[in-house]
Coordinates of C-alpha atoms in Angstrom, one line a residue:
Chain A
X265 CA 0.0 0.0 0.0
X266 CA 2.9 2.2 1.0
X267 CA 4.5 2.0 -2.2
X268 CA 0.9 3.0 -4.5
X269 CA 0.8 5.6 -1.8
X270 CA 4.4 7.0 -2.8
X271 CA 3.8 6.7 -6.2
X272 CA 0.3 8.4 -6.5
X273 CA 1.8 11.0 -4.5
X274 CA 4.9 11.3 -6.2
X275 CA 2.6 11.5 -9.7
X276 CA 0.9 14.6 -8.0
X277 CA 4.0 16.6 -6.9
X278 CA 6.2 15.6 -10.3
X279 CA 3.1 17.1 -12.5
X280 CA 1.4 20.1 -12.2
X281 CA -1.6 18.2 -10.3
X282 CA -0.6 19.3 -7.3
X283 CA 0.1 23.0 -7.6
X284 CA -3.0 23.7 -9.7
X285 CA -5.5 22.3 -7.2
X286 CA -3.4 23.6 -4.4
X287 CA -3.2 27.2 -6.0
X288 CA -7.1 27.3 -7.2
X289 CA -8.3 26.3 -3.8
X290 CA -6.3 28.8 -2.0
X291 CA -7.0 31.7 -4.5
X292 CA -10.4 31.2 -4.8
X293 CA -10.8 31.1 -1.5
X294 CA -8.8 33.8 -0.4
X295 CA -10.8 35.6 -3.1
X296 CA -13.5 34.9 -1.4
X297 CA -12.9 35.3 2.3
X298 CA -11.3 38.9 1.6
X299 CA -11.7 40.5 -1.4
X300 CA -14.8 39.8 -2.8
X301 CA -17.2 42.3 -0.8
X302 CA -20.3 39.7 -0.7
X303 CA -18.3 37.1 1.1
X304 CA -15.6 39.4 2.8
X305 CA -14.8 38.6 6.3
X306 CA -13.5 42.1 6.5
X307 CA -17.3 43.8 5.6
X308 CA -18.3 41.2 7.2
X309 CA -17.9 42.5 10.9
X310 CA -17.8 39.5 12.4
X311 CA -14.5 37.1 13.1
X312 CA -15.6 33.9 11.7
X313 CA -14.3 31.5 9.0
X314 CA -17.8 30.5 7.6
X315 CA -16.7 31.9 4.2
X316 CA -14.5 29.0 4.1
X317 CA -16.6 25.8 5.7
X318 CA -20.1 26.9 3.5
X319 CA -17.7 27.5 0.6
X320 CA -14.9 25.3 0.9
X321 CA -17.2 21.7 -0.2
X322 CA -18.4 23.4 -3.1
X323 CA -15.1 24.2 -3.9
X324 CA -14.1 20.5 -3.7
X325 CA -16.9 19.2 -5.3
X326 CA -15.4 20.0 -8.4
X327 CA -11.6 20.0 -7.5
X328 CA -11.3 16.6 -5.9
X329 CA -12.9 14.7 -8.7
X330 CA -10.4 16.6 -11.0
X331 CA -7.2 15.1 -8.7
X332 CA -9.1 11.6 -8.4
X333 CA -10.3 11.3 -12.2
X334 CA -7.3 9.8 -13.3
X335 CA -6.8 7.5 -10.9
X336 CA -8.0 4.3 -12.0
X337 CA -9.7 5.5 -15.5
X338 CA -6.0 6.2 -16.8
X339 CA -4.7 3.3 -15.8
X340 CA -6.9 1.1 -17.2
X341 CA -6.7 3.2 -20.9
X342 CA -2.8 3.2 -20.6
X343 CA -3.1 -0.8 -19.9
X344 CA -1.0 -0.2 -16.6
X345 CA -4.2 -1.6 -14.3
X346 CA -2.4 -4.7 -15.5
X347 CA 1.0 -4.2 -15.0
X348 CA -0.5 -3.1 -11.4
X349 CA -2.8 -5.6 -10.9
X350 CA 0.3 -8.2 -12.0
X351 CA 2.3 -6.8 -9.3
X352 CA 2.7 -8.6 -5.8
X353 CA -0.3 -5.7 -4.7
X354 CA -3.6 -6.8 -3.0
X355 CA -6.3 -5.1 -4.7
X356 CA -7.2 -3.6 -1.1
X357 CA -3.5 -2.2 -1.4
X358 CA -4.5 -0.2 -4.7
X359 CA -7.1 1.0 -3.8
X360 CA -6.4 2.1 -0.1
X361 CA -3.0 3.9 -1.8
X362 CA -4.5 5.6 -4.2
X363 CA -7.2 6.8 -1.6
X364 CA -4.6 8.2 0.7
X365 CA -2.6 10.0 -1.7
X366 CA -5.6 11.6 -3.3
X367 CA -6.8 12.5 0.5
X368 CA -2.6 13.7 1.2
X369 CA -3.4 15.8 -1.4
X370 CA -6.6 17.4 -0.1
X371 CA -5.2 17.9 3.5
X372 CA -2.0 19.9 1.7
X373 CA -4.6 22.1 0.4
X374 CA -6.5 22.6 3.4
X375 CA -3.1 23.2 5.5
X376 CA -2.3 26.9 4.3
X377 CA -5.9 27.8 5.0
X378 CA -4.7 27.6 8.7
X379 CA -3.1 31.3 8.3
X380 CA -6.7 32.9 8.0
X381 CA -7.7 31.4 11.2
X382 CA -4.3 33.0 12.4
X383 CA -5.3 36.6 10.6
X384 CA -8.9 36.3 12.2
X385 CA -7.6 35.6 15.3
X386 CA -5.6 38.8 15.2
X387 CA -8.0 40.8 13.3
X388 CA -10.7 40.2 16.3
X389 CA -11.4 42.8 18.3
X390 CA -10.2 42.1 21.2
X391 CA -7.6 39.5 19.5
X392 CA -8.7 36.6 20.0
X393 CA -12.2 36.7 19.8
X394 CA -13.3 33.7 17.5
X395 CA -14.8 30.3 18.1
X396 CA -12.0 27.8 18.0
X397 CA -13.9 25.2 19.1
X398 CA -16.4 26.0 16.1
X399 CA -13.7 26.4 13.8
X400 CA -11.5 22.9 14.8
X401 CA -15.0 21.2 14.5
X402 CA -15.1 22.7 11.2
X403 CA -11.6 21.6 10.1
X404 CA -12.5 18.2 11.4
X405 CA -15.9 18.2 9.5
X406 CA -13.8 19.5 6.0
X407 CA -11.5 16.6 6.4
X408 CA -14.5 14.1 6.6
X409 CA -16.2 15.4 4.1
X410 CA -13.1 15.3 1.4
X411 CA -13.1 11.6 2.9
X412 CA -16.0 10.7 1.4
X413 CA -15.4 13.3 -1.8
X414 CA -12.3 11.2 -2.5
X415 CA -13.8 7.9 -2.3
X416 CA -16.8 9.2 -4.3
X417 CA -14.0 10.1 -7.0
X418 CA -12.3 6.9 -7.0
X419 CA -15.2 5.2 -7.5
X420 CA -16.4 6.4 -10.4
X421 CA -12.6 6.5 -11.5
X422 CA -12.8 3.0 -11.1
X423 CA -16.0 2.7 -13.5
X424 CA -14.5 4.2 -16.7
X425 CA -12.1 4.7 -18.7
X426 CA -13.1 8.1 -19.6
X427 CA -11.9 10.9 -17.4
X428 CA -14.8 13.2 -18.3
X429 CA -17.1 10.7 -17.4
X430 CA -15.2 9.8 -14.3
X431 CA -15.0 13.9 -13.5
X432 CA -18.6 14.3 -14.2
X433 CA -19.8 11.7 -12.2
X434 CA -17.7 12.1 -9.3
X435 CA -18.7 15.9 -9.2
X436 CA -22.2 14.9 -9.6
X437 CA -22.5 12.0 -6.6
X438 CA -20.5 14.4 -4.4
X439 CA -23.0 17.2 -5.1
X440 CA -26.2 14.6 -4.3
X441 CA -24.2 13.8 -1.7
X442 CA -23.2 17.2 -0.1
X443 CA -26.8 18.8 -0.3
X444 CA -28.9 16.7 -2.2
X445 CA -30.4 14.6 0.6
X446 CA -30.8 17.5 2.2
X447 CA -32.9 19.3 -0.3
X448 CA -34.7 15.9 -0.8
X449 CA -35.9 16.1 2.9
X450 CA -38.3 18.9 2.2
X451 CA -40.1 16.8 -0.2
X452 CA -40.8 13.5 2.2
X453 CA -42.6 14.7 5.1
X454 CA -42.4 12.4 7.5
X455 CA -39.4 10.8 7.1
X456 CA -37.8 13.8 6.8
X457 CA -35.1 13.8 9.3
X458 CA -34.2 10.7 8.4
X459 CA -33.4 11.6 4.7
X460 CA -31.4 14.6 5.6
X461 CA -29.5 12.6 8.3
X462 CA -28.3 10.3 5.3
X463 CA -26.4 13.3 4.0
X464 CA -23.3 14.9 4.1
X465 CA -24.8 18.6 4.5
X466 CA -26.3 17.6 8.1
X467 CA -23.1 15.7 9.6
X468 CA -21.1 18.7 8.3
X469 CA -23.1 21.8 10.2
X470 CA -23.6 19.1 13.2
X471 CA -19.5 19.1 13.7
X472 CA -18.6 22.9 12.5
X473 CA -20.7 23.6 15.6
X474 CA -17.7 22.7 17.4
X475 CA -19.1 19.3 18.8
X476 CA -17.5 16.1 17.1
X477 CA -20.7 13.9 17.6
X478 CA -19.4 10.1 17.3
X479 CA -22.5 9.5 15.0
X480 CA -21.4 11.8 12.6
X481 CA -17.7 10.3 12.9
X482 CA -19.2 7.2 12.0
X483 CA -21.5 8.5 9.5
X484 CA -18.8 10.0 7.7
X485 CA -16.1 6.9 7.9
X486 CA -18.9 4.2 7.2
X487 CA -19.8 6.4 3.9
X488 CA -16.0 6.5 2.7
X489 CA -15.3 2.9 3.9
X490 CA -18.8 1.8 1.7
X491 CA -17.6 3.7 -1.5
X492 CA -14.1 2.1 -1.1
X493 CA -15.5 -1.2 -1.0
X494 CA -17.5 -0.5 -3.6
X495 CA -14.5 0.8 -5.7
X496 CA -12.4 -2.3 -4.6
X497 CA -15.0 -4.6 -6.0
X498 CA -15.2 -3.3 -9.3
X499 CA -11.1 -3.7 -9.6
X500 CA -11.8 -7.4 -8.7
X501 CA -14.3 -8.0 -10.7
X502 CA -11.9 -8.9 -13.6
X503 CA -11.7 -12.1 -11.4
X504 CA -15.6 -12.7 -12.2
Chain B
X217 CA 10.5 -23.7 -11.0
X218 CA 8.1 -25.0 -13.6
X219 CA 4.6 -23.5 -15.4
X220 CA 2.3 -26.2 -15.8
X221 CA -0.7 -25.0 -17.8
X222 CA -4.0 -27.8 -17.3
X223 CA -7.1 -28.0 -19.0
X224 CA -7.8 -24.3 -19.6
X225 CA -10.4 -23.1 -21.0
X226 CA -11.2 -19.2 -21.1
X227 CA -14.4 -18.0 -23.0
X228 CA -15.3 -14.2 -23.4
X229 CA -19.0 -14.0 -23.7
X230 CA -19.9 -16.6 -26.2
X231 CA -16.6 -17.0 -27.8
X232 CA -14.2 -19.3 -26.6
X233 CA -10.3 -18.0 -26.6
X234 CA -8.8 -20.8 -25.2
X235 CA -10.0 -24.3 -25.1
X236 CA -9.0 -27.1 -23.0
X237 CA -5.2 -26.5 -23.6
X238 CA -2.4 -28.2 -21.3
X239 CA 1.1 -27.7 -21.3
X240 CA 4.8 -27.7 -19.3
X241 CA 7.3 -25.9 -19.0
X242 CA 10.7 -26.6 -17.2
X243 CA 12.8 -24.9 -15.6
X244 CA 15.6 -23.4 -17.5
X245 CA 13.2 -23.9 -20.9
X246 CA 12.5 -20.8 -23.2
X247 CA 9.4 -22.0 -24.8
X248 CA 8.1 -20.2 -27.6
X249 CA 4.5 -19.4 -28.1
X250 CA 3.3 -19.4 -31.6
X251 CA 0.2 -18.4 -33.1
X252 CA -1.9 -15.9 -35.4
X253 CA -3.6 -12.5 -33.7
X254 CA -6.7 -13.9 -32.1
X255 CA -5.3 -17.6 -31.3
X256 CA -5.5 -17.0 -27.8
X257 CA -1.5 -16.2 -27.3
X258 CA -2.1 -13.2 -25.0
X259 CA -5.2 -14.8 -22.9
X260 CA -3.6 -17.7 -21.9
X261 CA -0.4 -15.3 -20.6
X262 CA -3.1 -13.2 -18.9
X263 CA -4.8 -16.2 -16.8
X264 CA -0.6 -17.3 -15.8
X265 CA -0.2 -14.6 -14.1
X266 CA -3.6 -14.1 -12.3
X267 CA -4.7 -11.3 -14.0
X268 CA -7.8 -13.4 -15.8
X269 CA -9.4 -15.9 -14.3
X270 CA -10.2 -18.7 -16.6
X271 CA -13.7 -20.1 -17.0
X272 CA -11.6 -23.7 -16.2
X273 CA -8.7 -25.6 -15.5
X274 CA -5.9 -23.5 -13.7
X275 CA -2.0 -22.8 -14.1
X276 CA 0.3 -23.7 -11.5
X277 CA 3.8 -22.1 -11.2
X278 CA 6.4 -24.2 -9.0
X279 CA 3.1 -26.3 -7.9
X280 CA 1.3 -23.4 -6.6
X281 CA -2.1 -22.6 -8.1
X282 CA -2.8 -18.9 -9.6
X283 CA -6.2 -18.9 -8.7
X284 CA -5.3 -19.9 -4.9
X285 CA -1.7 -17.9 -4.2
X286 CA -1.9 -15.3 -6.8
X287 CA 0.1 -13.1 -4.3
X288 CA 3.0 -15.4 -4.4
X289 CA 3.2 -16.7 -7.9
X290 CA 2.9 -13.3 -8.8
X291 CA 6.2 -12.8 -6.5
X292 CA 8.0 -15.0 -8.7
X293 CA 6.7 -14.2 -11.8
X294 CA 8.1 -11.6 -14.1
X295 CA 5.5 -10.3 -16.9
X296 CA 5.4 -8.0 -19.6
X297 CA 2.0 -7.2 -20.9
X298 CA 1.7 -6.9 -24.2
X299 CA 2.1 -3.7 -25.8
X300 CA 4.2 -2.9 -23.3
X301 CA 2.2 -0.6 -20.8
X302 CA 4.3 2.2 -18.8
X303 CA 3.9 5.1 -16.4
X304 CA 5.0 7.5 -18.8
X305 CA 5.6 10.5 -16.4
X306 CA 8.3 8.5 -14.5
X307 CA 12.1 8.5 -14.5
X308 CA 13.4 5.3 -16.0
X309 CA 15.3 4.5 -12.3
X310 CA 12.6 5.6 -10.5
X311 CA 10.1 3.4 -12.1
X312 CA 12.5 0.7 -11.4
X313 CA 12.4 1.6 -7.7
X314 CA 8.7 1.7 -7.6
X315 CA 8.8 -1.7 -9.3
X316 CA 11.5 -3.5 -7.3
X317 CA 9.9 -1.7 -4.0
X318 CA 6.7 -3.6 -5.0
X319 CA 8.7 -6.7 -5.3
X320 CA 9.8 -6.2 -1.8
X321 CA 13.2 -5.7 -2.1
X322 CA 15.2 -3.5 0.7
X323 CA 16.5 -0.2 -0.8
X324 CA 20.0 -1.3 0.1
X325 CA 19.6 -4.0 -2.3
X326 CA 17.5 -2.5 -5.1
X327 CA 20.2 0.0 -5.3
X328 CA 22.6 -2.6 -6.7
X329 CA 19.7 -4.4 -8.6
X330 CA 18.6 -1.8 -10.4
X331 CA 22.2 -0.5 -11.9
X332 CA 23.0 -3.7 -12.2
X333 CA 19.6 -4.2 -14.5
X334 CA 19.9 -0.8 -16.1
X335 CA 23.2 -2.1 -17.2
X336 CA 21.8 -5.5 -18.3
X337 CA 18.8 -4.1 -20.2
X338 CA 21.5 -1.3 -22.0
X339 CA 19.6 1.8 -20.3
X340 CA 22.7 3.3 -18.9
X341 CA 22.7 6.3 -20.9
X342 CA 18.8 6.5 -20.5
X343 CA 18.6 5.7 -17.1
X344 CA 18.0 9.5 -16.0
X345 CA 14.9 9.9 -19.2
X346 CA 11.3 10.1 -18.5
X347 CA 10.3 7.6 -19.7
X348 CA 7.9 9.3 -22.2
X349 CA 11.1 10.8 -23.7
X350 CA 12.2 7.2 -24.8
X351 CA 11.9 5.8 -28.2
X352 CA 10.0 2.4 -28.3
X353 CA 13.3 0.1 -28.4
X354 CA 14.5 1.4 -25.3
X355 CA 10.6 1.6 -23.7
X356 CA 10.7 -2.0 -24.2
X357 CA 13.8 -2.1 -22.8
X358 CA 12.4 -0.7 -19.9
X359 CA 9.1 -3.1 -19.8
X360 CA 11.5 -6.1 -19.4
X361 CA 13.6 -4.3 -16.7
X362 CA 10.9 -3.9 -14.8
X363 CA 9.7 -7.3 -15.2
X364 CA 13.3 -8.3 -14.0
X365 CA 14.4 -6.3 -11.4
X366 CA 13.4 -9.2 -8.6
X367 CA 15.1 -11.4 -10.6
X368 CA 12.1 -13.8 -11.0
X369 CA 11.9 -17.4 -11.6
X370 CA 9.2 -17.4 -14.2
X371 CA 9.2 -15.0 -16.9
X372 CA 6.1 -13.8 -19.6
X373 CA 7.4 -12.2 -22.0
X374 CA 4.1 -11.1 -24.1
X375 CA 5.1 -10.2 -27.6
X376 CA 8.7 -8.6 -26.5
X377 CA 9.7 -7.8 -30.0
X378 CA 6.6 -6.6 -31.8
X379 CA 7.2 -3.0 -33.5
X380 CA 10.8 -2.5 -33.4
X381 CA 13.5 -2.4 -36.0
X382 CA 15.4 -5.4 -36.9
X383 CA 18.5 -4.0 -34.7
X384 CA 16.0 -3.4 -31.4
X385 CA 14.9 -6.9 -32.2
X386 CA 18.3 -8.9 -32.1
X387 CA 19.3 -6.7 -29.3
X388 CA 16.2 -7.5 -27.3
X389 CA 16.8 -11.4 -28.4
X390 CA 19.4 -11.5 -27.2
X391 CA 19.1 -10.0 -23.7
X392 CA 16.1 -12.4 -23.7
X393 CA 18.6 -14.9 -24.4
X394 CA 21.2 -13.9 -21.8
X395 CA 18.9 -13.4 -18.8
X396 CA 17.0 -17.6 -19.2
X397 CA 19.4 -19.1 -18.1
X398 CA 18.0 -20.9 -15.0
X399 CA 15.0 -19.4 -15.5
X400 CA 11.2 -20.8 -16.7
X401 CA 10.6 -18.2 -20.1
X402 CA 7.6 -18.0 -21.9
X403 CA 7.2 -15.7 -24.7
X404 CA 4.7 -15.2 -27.4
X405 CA 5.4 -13.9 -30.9
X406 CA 4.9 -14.2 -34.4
X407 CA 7.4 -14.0 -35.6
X408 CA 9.1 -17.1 -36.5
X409 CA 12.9 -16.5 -36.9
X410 CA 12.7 -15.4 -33.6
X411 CA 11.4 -18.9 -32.4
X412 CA 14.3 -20.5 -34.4
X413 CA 17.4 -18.2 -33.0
X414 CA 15.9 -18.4 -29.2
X415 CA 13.7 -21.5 -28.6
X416 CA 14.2 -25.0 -27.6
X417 CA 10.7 -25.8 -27.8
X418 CA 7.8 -23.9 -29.6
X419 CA 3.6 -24.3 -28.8
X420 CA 1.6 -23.2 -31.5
X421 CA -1.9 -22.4 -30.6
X422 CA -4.7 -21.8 -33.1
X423 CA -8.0 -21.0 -32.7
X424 CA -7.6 -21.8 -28.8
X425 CA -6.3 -25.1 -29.2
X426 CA -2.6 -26.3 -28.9
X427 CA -2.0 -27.7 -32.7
X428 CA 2.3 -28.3 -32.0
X429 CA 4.3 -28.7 -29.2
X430 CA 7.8 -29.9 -30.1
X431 CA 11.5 -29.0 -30.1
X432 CA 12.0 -26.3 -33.2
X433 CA 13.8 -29.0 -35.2
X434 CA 11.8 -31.9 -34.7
X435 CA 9.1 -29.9 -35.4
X436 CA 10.4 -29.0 -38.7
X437 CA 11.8 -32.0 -39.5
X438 CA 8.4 -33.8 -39.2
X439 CA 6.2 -31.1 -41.2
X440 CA 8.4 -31.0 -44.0
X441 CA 6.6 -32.9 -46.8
X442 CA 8.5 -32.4 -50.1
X443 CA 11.9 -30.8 -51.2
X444 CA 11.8 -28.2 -53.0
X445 CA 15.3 -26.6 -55.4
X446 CA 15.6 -23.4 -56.6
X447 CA 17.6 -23.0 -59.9
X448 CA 19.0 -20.3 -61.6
X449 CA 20.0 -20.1 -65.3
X450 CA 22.3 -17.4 -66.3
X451 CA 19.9 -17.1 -69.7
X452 CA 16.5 -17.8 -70.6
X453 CA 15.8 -21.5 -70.8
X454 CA 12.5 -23.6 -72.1
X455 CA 10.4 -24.9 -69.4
X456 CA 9.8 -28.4 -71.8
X457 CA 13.9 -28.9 -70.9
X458 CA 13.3 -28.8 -67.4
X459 CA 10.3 -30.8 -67.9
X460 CA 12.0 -34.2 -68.6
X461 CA 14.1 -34.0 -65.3
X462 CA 12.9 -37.4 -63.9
X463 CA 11.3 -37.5 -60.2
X464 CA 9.9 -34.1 -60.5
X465 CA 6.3 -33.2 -59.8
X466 CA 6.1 -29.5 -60.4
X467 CA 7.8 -26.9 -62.1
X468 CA 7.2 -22.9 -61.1
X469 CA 8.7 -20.1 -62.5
X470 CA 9.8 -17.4 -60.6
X471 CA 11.6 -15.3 -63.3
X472 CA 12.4 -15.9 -66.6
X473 CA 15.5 -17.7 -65.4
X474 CA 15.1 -19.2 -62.3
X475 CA 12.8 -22.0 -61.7
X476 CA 11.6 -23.6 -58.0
X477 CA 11.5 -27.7 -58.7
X478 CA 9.8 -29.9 -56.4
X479 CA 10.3 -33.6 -56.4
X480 CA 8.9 -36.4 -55.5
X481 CA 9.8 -37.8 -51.5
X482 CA 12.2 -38.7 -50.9
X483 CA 14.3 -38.0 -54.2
X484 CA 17.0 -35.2 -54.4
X485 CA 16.7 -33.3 -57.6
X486 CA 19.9 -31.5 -57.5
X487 CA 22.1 -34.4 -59.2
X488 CA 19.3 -34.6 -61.6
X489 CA 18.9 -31.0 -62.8
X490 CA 23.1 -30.4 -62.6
X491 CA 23.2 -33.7 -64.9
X492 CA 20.5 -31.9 -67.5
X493 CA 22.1 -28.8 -67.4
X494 CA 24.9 -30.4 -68.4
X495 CA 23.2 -32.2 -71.7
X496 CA 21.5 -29.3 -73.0
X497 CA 24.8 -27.3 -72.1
X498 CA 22.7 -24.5 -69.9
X499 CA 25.0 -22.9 -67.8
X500 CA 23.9 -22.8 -64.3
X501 CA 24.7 -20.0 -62.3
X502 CA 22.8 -21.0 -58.5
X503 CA 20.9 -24.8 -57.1
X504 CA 19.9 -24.6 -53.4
X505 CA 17.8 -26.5 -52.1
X506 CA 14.4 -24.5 -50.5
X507 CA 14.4 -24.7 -46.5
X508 CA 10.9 -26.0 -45.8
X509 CA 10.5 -22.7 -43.3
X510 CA 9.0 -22.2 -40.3
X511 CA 6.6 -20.0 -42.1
X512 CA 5.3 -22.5 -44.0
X513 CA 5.0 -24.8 -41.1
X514 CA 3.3 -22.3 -39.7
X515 CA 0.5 -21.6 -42.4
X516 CA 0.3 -25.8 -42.5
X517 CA -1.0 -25.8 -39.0
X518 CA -2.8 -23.1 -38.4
X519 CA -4.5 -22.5 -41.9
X520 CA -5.5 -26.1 -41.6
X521 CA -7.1 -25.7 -38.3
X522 CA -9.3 -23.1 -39.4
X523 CA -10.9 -25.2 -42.5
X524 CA -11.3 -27.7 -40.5

């Protein structure tokens, strides 16, 4: 696993993969946290990050299926799937590697976000003055969520050989995902709460509130672990 | 260590690529596997080293069953897919790495390995390329360095030569040749001189099923029906001359003054046509006798199959 791990990773860093999510992410949201005067925490009057946590997942939903696209659908075009799946490498291996490179990735992103929450923190009046609580829960909640983003990407990565496809799937599923349930709830009456609990958009808001509810820990890992199971099935289903 | 192929039988869909074929191999044996596109070359390499499953029947290597220990025949087992397939945005060495580190070997080790492969496999002077940067000789090159690096016991080579130039390929056949020693090697090609310079023994599959499995000359030797002469006149000669040459059953001709003669089993011609040159004063300027080829052999077995 280590050595898919090294490799995806490596892949990202020696292209421009890397730089280009790494730089969009960080630019749009700086853009967007204090320049732009809609979302400008500096307008804004108040010192909180919720520019970046209501933003931020929209922001991924279309940049982490861009990293994960070519994962798998690549591989299998380029006919080195075989020459991987040839290799002394559980299929668990693959997949697990990839996933954690992809997610490496992601958290690189996320790091240098970190020096808002230090300008905030100094821009508060008196210094100081934010929710760090709120704001850790809504790092922790972030993180989660590109959990499940990235195992949302590799599974459709893993379904085609097409990058577009895989891209515009991925970006689709994460976006049911995110707030689709959500806005599905307002439709079902009754089983309302139920249908919004099965999304991301619920689990999310329940964390950046600064408490890290085991449900939602578990809602969040049981989702990504699903997905990856799914994804490693339909690597072994060459074997069928 | 040994491949033993047994009973397999590999359909996609409705169509059946392989059927019911068996087979050994020894160790220290470079096998040869012959056939046409389509006979089933590349599916049977695919279900040796556990990336197919075959519909039934299995392949053991060193006794152990792909199906079973995939993880550890695949430790032992060197492969390179056909058409050769590579990360191109790696540096040849550290593709090597990656590979050997997959193979499990210590850093301190692969180290050593892998100069000592790049040296093998003649990638010295490439060994610090992309390998998108390479042309396809040395790309290949690469393939079976990476399906060497952990030194392997079996080795499947899938079409090593296919689309170089005649240099690449006796380069390549030759580092094929160096490196068996002590080693199982299976590779599939079609070409046939390349069966002849490396081979002891040659399969040739058609249609799925196994229609030769013998020793290169034995092989030959057994196929070859009638001999055939070529001769060459150094002028134009009448074909009714030629026509009297006793044991002879057909007469072609290829120009206007050379002629390919084939006689009857068993009979040589050449005394025969020197001795009628002689009478009707031609003067002769070549007699060879035609090698019954490998290509012909070839187009015996496997055109034969598909009539049938």
């Amino acid at each position: 696993m280590i050595q898919v791990f090294k490799k995806e990773l490596n892949s990202f860093l020696n292209s421009l993969i890397a730089y280009v999510v790494i730089g969009v992410f960080l630019t749009s949201i700086g853009l967007m946290m204090w320049v732009f005067n809609d979302t400008s925490v500096l307008e804004y009057g108040f010192a909180d990050m919720d520019t970046l946590f209501s933003l931020g997942p929209y922001v991924f939903i279309f940049l982490v299926p861009a990293i994960t696209m070519k994962s798998f659908a690549e591989e299998k075009k380029m006919g080195t799937m075989e020459l991987l799946l040839t290799k002394p490498l559980s299929d668990w291996s693959i997949v697990l590697g990839k996933f954690l490179a992809t997610f490496a990735l992601v958290l690189f992103a996320l790091i240098p976000s970190l020096i808002y929450y230090y300008s905030i923190y100094k821009l508060g009046s008196p210094a100081g003055n934010i929710d760090s609580a709120g704001v850790a829960g809504s790092y922790v909640g972030l993180m989660f969520l590109s959990l499940v983003f990235c195992a949302i990407g590799l599974f459709s990565s893993s379904l085609t050989t097409n990058q577009i496809v895989s891209f515009i799937m991925a970006a689709f599923l994460s976006f049911i995902f995110y707030t689709g349930f959500d806005s599905l709830s307002v439709l079902a009456g009754n089983a309302a709460l139920l249908i919004k609990q099965l999304g991301i958009l619920y689990h999310y808001e329940s964390l950046s509130r600064g408490v890290i509810d085991s449900r939602s820990v578990i809602y969040f890992v049981s989702v990504a672990g699903l997905i990856l199971f799914g994804t490693k099935t339909v690597i072994s289903s060459r074997q069928w | 260590m040994s491949l033993q192929v047994a009973h397999l039988t590999k359909y996609y869909g409705q169509q059946k690529a392989v059927n019911d074929i068996s087979f050994e191999i020894n160790k220290g044996e470079i096998v040869g596997f012959l056939g046409p596109n389509g006979a089933g070359k590349s599916t049977t390499m695919k279900i040796a080293t556990g990336y197919l499953p075959p519909n039934s029947g299995t392949v053991f290597v060193d006794g152990l069953d792909v199906l079973h220990h995939s993880l550890k025949v695949r430790k032992v087992t060197g492969y390179l897919p056909e058409h050769n397939p590579l990360y191109l945005d790696m540096y040849v060495h550290e593709y090597l790495h990656f590979v050997g580190k997959v193979y499990g070997i210590s850093s301190s080790r692969l180290k050593s390995r892998s100069s000592e492969i790049i040296e093998l496999c003649g990638l010295t002077r490439e060994q610090n390329k992309k390998i998108e940067a390479l042309s396809k000789g040395y790309r290949q090159r690469v393939g079976i360095a990476q399906a060497l690096i952990h030194d392997p016991a079996v080795l499947i080579l899938d079409e090593p030569t296919s689309g170089l130039d005649p240099n690449q390929i006796l380069e390549i056949r030759k580092l094929i040749k160096d490196i068996s020693a002590n080693k199982t090697v299976i590779f599939s090609t079609h070409i046939l001189q390349e069966v002849q310079a490396l081979c002891d023994r040659v399969i040739v599959i058609n249609m799925g099923e196994i229609v030769a499995d013998d020793t290169v000359d034995h092989l030959m030797r057994s196929q070859t029906k009638s001999l055939a002469i070529i001769v060459e006149f150094s002028g134009d000669v009448n074909e009714d001359v030629l026509n009297q040459i006793p044991g002879m059953k057909k007469l072609e001709r290829i120009t206007s003054s050379s002629f390919r003669l084939e006689g009857h089993q068993g009979i040589d011609l050449r005394a025969e046509v020197f001795r009628c040159a002689a009478d009707h004063s031609l003067s002769l300027r070549g007699l060879r006798q035609e090698e019954s080829s490998l290509e012909e052999i070839f187009r015996e077995l496997t055109v034969n199959q598909t009539q049938a």
